mmCIF file of C-alpha atoms and ligand atoms in Angstrom:
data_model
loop_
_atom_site.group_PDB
_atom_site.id
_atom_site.type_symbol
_atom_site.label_atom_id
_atom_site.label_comp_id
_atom_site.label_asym_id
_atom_site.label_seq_id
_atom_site.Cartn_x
_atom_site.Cartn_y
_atom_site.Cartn_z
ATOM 1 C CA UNK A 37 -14.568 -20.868 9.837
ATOM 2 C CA UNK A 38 -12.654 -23.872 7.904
ATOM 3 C CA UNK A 39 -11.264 -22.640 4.530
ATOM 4 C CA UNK A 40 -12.430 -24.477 1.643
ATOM 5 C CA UNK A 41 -11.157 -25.549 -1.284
ATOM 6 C CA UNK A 42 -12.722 -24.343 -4.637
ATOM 7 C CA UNK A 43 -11.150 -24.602 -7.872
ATOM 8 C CA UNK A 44 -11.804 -20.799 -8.912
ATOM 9 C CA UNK A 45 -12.727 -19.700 -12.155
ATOM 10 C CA UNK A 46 -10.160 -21.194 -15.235
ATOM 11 C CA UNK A 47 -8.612 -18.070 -16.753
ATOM 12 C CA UNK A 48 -10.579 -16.273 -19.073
ATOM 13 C CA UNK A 49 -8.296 -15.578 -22.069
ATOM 14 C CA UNK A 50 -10.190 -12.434 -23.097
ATOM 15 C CA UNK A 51 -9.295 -11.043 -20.090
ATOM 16 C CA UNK A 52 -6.454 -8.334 -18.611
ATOM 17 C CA UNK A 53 -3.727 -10.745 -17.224
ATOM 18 C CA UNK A 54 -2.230 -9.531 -14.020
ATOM 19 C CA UNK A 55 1.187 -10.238 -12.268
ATOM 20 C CA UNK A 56 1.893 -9.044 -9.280
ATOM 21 C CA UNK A 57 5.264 -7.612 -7.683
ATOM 22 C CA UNK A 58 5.360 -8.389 -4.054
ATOM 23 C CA UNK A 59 2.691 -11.519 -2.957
ATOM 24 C CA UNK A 60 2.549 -9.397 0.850
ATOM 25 C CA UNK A 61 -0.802 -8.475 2.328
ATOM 26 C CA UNK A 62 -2.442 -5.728 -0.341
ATOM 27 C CA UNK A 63 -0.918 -8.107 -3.608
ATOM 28 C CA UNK A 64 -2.352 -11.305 -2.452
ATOM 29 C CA UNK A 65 -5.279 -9.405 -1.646
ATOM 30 C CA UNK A 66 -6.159 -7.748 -5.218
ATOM 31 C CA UNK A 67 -4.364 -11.032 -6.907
ATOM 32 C CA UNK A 68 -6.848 -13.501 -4.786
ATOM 33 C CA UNK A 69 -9.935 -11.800 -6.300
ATOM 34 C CA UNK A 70 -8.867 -11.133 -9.761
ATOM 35 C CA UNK A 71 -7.883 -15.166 -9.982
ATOM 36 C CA UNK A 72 -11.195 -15.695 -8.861
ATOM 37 C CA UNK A 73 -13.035 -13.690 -11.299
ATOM 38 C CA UNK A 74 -11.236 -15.691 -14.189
ATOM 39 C CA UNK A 75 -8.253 -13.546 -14.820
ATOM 40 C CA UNK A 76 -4.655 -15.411 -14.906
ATOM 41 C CA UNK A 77 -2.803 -14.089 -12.014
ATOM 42 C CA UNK A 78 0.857 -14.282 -11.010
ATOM 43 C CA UNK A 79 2.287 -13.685 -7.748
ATOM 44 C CA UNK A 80 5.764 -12.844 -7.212
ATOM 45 C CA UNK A 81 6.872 -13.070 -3.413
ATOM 46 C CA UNK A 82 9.194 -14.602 -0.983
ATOM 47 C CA UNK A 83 10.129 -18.445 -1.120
ATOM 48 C CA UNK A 84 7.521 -19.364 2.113
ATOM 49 C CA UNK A 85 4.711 -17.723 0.603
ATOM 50 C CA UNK A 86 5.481 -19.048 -2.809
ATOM 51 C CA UNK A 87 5.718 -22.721 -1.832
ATOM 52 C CA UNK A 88 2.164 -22.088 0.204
ATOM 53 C CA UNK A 89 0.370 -20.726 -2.518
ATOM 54 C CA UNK A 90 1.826 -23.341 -5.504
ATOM 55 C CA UNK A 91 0.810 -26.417 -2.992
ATOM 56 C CA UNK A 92 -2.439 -25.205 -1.568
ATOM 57 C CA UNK A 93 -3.474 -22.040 -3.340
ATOM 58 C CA UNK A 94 -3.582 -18.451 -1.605
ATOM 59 C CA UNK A 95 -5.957 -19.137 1.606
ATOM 60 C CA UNK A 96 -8.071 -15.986 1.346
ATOM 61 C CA UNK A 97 -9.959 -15.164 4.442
ATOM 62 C CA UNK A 98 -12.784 -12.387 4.995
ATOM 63 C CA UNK A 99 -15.621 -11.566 7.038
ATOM 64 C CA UNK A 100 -17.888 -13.575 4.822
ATOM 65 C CA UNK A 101 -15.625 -16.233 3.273
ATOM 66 C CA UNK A 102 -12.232 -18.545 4.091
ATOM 67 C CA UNK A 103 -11.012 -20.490 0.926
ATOM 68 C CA UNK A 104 -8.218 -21.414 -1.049
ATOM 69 C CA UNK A 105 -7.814 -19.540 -4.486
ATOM 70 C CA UNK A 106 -5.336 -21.416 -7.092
ATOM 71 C CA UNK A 107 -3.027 -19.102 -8.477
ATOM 72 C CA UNK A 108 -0.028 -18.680 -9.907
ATOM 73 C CA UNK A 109 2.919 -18.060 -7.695
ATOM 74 C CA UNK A 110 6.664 -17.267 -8.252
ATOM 75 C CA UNK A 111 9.892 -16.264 -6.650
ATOM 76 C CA UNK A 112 11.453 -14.634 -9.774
ATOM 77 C CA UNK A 113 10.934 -11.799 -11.257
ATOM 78 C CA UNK A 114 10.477 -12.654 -14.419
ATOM 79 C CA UNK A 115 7.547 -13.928 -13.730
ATOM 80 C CA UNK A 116 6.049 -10.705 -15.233
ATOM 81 C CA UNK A 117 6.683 -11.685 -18.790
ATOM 82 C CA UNK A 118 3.590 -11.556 -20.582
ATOM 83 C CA UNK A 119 1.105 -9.898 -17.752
ATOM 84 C CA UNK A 120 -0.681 -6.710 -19.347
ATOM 85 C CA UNK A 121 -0.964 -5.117 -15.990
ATOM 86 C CA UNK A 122 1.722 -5.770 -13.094
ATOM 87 C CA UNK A 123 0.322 -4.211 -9.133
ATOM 88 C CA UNK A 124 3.403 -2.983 -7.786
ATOM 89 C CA UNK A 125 2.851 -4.144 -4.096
ATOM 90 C CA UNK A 126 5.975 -4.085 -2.119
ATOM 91 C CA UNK A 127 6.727 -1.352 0.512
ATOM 92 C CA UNK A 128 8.143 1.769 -0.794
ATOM 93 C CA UNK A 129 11.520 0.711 0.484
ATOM 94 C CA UNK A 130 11.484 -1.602 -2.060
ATOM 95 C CA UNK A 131 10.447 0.033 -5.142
ATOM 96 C CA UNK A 132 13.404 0.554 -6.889
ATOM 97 C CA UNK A 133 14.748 -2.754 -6.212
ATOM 98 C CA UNK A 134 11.091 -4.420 -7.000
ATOM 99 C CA UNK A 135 11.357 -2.087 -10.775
ATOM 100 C CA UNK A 136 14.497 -3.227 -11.484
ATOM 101 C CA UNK A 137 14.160 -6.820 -11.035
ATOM 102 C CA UNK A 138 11.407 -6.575 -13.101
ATOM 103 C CA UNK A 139 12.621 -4.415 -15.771
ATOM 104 C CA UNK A 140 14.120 -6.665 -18.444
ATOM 105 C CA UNK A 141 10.917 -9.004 -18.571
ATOM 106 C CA UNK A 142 7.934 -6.494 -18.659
ATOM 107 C CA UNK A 143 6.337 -6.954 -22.344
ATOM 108 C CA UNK A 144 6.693 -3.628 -24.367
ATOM 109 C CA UNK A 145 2.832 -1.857 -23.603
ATOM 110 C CA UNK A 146 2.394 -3.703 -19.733
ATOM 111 C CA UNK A 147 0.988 -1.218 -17.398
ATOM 112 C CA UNK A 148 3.229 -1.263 -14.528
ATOM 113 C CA UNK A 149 0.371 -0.048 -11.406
ATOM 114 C CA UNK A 150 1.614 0.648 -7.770
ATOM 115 C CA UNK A 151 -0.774 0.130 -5.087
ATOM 116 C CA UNK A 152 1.306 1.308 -2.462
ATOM 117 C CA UNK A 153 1.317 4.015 0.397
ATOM 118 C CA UNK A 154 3.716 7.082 -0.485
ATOM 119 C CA UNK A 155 3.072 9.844 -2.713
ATOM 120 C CA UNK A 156 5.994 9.556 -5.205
ATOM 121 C CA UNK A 157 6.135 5.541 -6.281
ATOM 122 C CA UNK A 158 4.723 5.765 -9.687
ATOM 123 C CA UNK A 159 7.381 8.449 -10.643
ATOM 124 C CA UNK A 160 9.940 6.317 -8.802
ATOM 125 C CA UNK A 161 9.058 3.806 -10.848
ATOM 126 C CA UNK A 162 9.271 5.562 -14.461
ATOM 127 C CA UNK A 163 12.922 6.643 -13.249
ATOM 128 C CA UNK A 164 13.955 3.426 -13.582
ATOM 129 C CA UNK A 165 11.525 1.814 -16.063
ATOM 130 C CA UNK A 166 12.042 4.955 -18.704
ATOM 131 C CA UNK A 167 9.339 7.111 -20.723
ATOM 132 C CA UNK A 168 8.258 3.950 -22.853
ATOM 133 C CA UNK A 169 6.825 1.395 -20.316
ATOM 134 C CA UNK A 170 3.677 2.878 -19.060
ATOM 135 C CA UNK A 171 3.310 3.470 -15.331
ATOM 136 C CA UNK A 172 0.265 4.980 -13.030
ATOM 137 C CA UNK A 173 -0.260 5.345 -9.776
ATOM 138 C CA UNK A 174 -3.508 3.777 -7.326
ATOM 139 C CA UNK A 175 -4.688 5.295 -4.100
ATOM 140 C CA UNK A 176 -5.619 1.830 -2.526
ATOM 141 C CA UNK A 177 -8.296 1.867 0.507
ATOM 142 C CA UNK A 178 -7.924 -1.452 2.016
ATOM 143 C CA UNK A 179 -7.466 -3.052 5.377
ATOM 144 C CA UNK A 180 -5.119 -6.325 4.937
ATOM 145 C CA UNK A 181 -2.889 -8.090 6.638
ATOM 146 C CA UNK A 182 -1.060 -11.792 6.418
ATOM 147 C CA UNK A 183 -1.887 -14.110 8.588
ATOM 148 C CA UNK A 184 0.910 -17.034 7.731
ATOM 149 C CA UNK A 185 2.715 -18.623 4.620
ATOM 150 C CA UNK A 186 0.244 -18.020 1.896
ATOM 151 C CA UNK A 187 -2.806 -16.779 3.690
ATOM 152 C CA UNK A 188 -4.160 -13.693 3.595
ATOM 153 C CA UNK A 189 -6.686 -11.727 6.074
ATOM 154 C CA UNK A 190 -8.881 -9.312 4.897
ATOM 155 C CA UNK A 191 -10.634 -6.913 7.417
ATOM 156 C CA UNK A 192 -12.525 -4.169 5.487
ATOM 157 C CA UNK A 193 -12.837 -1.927 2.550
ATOM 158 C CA UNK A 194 -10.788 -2.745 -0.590
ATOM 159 C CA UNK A 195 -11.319 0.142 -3.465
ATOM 160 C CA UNK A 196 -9.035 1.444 -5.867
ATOM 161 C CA UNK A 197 -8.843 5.130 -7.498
ATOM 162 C CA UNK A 198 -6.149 4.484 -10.477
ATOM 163 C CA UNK A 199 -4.528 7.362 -12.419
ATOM 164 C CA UNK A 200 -5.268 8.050 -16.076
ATOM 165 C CA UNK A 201 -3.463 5.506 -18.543
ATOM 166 C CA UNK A 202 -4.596 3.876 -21.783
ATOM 167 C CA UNK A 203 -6.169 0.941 -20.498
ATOM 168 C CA UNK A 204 -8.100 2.911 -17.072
ATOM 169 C CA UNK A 205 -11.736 2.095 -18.069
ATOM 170 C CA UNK A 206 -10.793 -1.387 -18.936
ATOM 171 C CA UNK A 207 -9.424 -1.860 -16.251
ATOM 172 C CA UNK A 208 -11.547 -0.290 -14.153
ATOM 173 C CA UNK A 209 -14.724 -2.725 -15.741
ATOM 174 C CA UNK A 210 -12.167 -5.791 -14.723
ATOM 175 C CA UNK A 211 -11.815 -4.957 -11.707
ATOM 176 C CA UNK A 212 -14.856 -3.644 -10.759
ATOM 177 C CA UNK A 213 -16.410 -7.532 -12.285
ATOM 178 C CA UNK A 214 -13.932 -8.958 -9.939
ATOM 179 C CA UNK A 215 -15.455 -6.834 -7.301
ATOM 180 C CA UNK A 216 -12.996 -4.299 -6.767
ATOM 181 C CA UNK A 217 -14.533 -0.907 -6.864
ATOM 182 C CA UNK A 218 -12.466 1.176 -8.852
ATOM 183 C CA UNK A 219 -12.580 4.440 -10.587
ATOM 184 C CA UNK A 220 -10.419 6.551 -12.630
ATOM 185 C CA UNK A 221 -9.496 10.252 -10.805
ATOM 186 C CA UNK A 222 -7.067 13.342 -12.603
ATOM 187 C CA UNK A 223 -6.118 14.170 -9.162
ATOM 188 C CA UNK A 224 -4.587 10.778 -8.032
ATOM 189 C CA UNK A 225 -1.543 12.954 -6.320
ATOM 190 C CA UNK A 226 -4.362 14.762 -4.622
ATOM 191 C CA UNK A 227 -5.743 11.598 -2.823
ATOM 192 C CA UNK A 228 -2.424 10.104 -2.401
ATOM 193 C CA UNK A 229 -1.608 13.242 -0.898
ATOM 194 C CA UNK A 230 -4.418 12.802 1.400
ATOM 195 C CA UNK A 231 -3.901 9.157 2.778
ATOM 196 C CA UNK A 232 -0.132 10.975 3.337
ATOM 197 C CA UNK A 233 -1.328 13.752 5.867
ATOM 198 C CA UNK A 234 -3.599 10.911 7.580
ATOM 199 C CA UNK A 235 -0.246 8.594 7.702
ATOM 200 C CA UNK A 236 1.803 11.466 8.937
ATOM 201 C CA UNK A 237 -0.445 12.880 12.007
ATOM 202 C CA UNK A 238 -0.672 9.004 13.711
ATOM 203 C CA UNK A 239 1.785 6.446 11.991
ATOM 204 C CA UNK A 240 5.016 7.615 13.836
ATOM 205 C CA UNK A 241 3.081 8.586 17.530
ATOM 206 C CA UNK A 242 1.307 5.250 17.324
ATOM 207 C CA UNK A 243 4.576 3.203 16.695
ATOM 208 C CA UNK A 244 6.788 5.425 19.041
ATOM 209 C CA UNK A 245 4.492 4.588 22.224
ATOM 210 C CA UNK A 246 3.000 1.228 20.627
ATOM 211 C CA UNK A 247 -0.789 2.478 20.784
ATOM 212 C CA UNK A 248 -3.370 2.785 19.206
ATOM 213 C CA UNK A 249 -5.624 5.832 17.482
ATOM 214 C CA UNK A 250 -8.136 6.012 20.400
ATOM 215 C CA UNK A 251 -5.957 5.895 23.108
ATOM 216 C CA UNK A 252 -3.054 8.420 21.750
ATOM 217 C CA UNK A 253 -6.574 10.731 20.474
ATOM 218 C CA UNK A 254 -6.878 10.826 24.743
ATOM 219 C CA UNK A 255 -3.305 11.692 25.896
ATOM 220 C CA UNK A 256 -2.893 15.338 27.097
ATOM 221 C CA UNK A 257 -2.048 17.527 24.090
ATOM 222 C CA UNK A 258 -2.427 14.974 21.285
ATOM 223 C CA UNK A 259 -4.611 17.092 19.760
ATOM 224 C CA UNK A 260 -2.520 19.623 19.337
ATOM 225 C CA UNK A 261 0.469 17.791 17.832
ATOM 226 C CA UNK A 262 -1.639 16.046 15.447
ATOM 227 C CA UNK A 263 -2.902 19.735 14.501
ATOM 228 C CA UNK A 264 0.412 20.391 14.018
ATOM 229 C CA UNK A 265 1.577 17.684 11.668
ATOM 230 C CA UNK A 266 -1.475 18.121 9.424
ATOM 231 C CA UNK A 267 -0.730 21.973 9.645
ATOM 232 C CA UNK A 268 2.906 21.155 8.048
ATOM 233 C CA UNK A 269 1.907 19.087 5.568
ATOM 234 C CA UNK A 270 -0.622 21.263 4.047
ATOM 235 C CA UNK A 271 1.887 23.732 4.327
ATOM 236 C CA UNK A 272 4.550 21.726 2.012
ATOM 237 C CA UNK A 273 1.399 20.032 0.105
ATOM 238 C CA UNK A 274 0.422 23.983 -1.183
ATOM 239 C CA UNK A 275 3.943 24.956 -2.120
ATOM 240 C CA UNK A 276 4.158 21.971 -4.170
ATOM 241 C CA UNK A 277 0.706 22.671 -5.918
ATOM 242 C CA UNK A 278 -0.698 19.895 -4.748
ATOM 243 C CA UNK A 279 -4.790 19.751 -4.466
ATOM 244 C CA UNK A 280 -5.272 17.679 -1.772
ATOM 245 C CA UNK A 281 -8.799 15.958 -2.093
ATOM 246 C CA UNK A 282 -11.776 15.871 0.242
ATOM 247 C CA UNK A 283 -12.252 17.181 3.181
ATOM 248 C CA UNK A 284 -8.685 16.279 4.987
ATOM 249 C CA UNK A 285 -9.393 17.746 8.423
ATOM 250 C CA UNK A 286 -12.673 15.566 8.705
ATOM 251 C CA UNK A 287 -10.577 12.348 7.412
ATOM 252 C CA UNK A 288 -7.917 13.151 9.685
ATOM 253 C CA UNK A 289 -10.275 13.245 12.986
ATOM 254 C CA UNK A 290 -12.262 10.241 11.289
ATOM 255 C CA UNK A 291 -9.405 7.926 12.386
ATOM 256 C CA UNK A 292 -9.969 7.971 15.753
ATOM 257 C CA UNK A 293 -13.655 7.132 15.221
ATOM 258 C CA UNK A 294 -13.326 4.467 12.590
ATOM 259 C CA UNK A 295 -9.792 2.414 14.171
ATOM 260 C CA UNK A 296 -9.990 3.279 17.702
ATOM 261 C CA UNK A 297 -8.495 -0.256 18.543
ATOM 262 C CA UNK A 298 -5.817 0.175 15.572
ATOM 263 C CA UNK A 299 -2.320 0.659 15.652
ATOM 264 C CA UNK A 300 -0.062 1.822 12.509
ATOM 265 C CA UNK A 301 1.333 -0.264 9.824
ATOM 266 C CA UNK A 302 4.475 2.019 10.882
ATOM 267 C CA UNK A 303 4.041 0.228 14.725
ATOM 268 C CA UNK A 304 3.575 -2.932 13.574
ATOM 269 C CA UNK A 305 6.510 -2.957 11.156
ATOM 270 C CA UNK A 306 8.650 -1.543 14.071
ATOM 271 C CA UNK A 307 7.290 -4.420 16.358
ATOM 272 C CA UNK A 308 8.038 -6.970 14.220
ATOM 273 C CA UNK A 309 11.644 -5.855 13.277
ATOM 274 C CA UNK A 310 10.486 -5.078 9.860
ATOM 275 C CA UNK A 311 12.037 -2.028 8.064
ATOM 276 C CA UNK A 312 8.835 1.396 8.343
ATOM 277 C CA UNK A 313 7.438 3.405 5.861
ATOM 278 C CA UNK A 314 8.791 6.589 7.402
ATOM 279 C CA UNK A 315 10.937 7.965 4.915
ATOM 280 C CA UNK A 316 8.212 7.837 2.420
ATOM 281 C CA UNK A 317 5.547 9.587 5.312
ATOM 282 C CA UNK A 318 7.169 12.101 7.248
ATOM 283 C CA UNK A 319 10.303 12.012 5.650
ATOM 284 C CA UNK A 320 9.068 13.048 2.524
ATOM 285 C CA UNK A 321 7.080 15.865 3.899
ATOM 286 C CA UNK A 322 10.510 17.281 5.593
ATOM 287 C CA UNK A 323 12.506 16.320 2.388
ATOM 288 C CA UNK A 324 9.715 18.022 0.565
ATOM 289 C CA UNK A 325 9.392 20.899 2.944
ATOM 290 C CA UNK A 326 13.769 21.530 3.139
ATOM 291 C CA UNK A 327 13.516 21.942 -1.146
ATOM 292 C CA UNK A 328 10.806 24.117 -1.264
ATOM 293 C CA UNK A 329 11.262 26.246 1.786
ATOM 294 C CA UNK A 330 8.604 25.249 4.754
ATOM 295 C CA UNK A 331 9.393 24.515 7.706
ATOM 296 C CA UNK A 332 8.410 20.865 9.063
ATOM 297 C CA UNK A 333 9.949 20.410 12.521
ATOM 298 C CA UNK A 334 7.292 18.420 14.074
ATOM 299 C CA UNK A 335 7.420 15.890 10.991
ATOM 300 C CA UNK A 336 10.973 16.021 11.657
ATOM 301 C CA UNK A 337 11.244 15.262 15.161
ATOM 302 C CA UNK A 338 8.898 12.816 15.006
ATOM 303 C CA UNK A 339 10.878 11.323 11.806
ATOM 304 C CA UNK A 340 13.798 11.340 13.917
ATOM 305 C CA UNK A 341 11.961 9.423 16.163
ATOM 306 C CA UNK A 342 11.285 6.515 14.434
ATOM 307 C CA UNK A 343 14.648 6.376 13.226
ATOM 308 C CA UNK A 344 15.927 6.131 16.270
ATOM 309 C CA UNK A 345 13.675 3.549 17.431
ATOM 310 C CA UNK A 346 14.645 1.340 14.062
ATOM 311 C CA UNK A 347 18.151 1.743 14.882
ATOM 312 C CA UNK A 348 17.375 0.818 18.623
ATOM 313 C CA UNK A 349 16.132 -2.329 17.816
ATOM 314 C CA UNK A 350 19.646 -3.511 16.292
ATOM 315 C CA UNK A 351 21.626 -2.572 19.139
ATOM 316 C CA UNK A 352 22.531 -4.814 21.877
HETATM 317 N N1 NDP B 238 -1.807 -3.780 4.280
HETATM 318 C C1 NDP B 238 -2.712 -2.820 4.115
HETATM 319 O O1 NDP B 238 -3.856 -2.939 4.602
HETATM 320 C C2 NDP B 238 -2.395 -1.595 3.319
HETATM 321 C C3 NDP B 238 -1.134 -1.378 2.772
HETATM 322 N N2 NDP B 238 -0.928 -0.273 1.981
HETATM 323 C C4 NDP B 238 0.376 -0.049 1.359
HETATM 324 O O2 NDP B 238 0.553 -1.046 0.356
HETATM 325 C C5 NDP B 238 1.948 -1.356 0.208
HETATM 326 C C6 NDP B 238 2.140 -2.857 0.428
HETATM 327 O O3 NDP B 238 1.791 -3.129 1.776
HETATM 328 P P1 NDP B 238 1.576 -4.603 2.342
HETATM 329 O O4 NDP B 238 1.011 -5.477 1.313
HETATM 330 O O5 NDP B 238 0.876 -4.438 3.634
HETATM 331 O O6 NDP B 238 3.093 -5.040 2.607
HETATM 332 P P2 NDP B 238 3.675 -6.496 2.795
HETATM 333 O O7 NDP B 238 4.990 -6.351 3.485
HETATM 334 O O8 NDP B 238 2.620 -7.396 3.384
HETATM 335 O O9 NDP B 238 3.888 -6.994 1.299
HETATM 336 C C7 NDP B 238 5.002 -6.739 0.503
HETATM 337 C C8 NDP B 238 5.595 -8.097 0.145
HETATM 338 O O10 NDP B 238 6.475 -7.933 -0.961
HETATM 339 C C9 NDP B 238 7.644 -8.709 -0.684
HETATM 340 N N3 NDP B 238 8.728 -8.190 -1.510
HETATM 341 C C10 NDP B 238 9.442 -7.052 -1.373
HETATM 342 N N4 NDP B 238 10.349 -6.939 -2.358
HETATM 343 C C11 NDP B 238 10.207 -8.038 -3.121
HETATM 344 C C12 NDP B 238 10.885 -8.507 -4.278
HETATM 345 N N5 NDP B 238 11.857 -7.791 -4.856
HETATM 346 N N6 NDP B 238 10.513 -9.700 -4.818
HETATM 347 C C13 NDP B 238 9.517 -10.426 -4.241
HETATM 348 N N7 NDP B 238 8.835 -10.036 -3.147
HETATM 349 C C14 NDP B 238 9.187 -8.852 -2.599
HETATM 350 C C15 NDP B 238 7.859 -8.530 0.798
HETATM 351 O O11 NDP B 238 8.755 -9.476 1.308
HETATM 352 P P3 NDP B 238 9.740 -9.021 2.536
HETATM 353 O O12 NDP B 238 8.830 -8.533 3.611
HETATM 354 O O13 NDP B 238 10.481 -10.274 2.829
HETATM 355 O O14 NDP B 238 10.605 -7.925 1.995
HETATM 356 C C16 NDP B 238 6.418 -8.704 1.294
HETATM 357 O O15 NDP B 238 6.116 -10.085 1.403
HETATM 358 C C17 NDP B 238 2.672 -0.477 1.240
HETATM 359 O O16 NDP B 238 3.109 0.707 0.643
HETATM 360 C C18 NDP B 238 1.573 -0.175 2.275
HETATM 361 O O17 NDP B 238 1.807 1.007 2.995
HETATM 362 C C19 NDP B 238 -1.924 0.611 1.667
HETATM 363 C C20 NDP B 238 -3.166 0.434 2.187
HETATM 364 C C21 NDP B 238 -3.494 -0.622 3.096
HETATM 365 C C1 KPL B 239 -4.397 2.852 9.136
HETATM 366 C C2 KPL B 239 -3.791 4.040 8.438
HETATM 367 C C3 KPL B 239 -4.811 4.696 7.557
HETATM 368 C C4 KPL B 239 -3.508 5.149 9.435
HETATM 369 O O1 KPL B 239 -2.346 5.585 9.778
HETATM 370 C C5 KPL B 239 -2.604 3.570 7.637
HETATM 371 O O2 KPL B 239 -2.581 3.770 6.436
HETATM 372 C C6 KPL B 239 -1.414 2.876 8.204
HETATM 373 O O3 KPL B 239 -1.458 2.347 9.304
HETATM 374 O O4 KPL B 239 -0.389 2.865 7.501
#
């Protein structure tokens, strides 16, 4: 399919006004449909994707359509200056750094919203953002990835479920016109806790041996180790009164079945010589597990693991 060119929608000025920290895969993603939909949209990213997006707009490109959305598009920070809402979409690596730089231009009330993997961004956030700026956390379901300079690939799903905060069911209308399904949940750290047992059990085996779901789901004892992760997380999940939502054992075994072919975003970033996620997955399960007394030594070989293979990669 040949990506068109449509002038989207001219923003709407009754509308929420987004920025967005980090133009990457799940930011261009959200931003792309919300400039569509009429809202004015910033993107704040890295100087290649930037320079794509300002000359040709942000090529979106999904199952049903390939076009070029005009938006705006930014390498500084301060970009942010006058957005209601800003998505918080870098790694969680990066989200102190990514707060900070965008600290001293956030207007007074803007909802600062991180749609990020991780179960502790939002309060990572309001330690260095304060009491006063308003911050919540999103559990975001979405398959993503980018494709080149300013073009993003979309490959299924694409929901949000955002914390409480003054503007949720405004936001949730917006978004939901924009068509992103979205609804407002009091147990946010319950379903972020979720997506974290799923990321523990198969991000750092599938990036250790570079395969996917299906094939490490049929390698001798597996099973078992997977078991084991989940097992450890509940473990540290309970001691830190944390009501994990749904049915976790089913979503954990639904992997398999619904990515067979996939690997981790954990693989990929150690393929590509991109800094993981790992601290924030298993890492914070051990971290989590050492201060409150549970034992985590599969997360914590396997966390070892990874490290090891990040710091093999630099080595001669
Ligand atoms: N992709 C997906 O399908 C999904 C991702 N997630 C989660 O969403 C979060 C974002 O993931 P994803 O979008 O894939 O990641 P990406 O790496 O694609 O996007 C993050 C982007 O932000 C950029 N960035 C980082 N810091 C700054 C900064 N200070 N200023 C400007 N740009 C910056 C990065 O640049 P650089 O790389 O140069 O640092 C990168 O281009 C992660 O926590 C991920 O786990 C959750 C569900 C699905
Ligand atoms: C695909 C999935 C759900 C599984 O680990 C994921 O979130 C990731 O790769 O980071």
């Amino acid at each position: 399919m040949h990506p068109t060119t449509e002038p989207h929608t001219p923003p709407h000025p009754g509308r929420l006004r987004f920025a967005v920290m980090g133009a990457g895969a799940v930011g261009c993603y959200f931003g792309a449909l919300l400039a569509r939909a009429g809202h004015a949209v910033t993107l704040i990213g890295r100087p290649a994707h930037v320079q794509a997006i300002q000359a040709r707009g942000l090529r979106l490109q999904t199952a049903a359509q390939d076009e070029h959305v005009a938006m705006g598009a930014s390498t500084d920070a301060g970009a942010v200056a006058g957005a209601d809402v800003v998505l918080l979409c870098v790694k969680s690596t990066d989200t102190e750094a990514a707060a900070r730089q965008i600290q001293p231009h956030l207007a007074p009330g803007a909802l600062v919203l991180t749609l990020q993997n991780g179960v502790d961004n939002d309060e990572r956030v309001r330690a260095v953002l304060g009491p006063a700026q308003p911050v919540a956390a999103a559990v975001v379901y979405v398959a993503t990835a980018m494709a080149g300079p300013g073009h993003v690939r979309h490959f299924g799903r694409g929901e949000l479920v955002l914390a409480p905060s003054l503007i949720a069911e405004r936001l949730v209308r917006e978004l939901g016109a924009a068509g992103i399904p979205a609804q407002v949940s009091d147990n946010v750290r319950g379903a972020l806790w979720s997506k974290l047992v799923i990321n523990c059990a198969y991000n750092a085996l599938s990036a250790i041996v570079q395969r996917p779901y299906g094939w490490l789901a049929r390698q001798d004892g597996a099973t078992e180790v997977i078991a084991d992760l989940v097992a450890e997380c509940l473990a540290v999940a309970q001691a830190d009164g944390v009501r994990i939502a749904g049915d976790i054992h089913a979503a954990v075994r639904g992997i398999v079945q619904s990515m067979p072919g996939q690997r981790s975003s954990t693989a990929q970033d150690l393929a590509r010589g991109r800094p993981t996620e790992i601290e924030h997955l298993n890492g914070y399960v051990v971290q989590r597990g050492k201060a409150l007394g549970v034992a985590t030594p599969v997360n914590h070989a396997l966390l070892v693991l990874v490290r090891m293979a990040e710091a093999a990669r630099t080595e001669v």
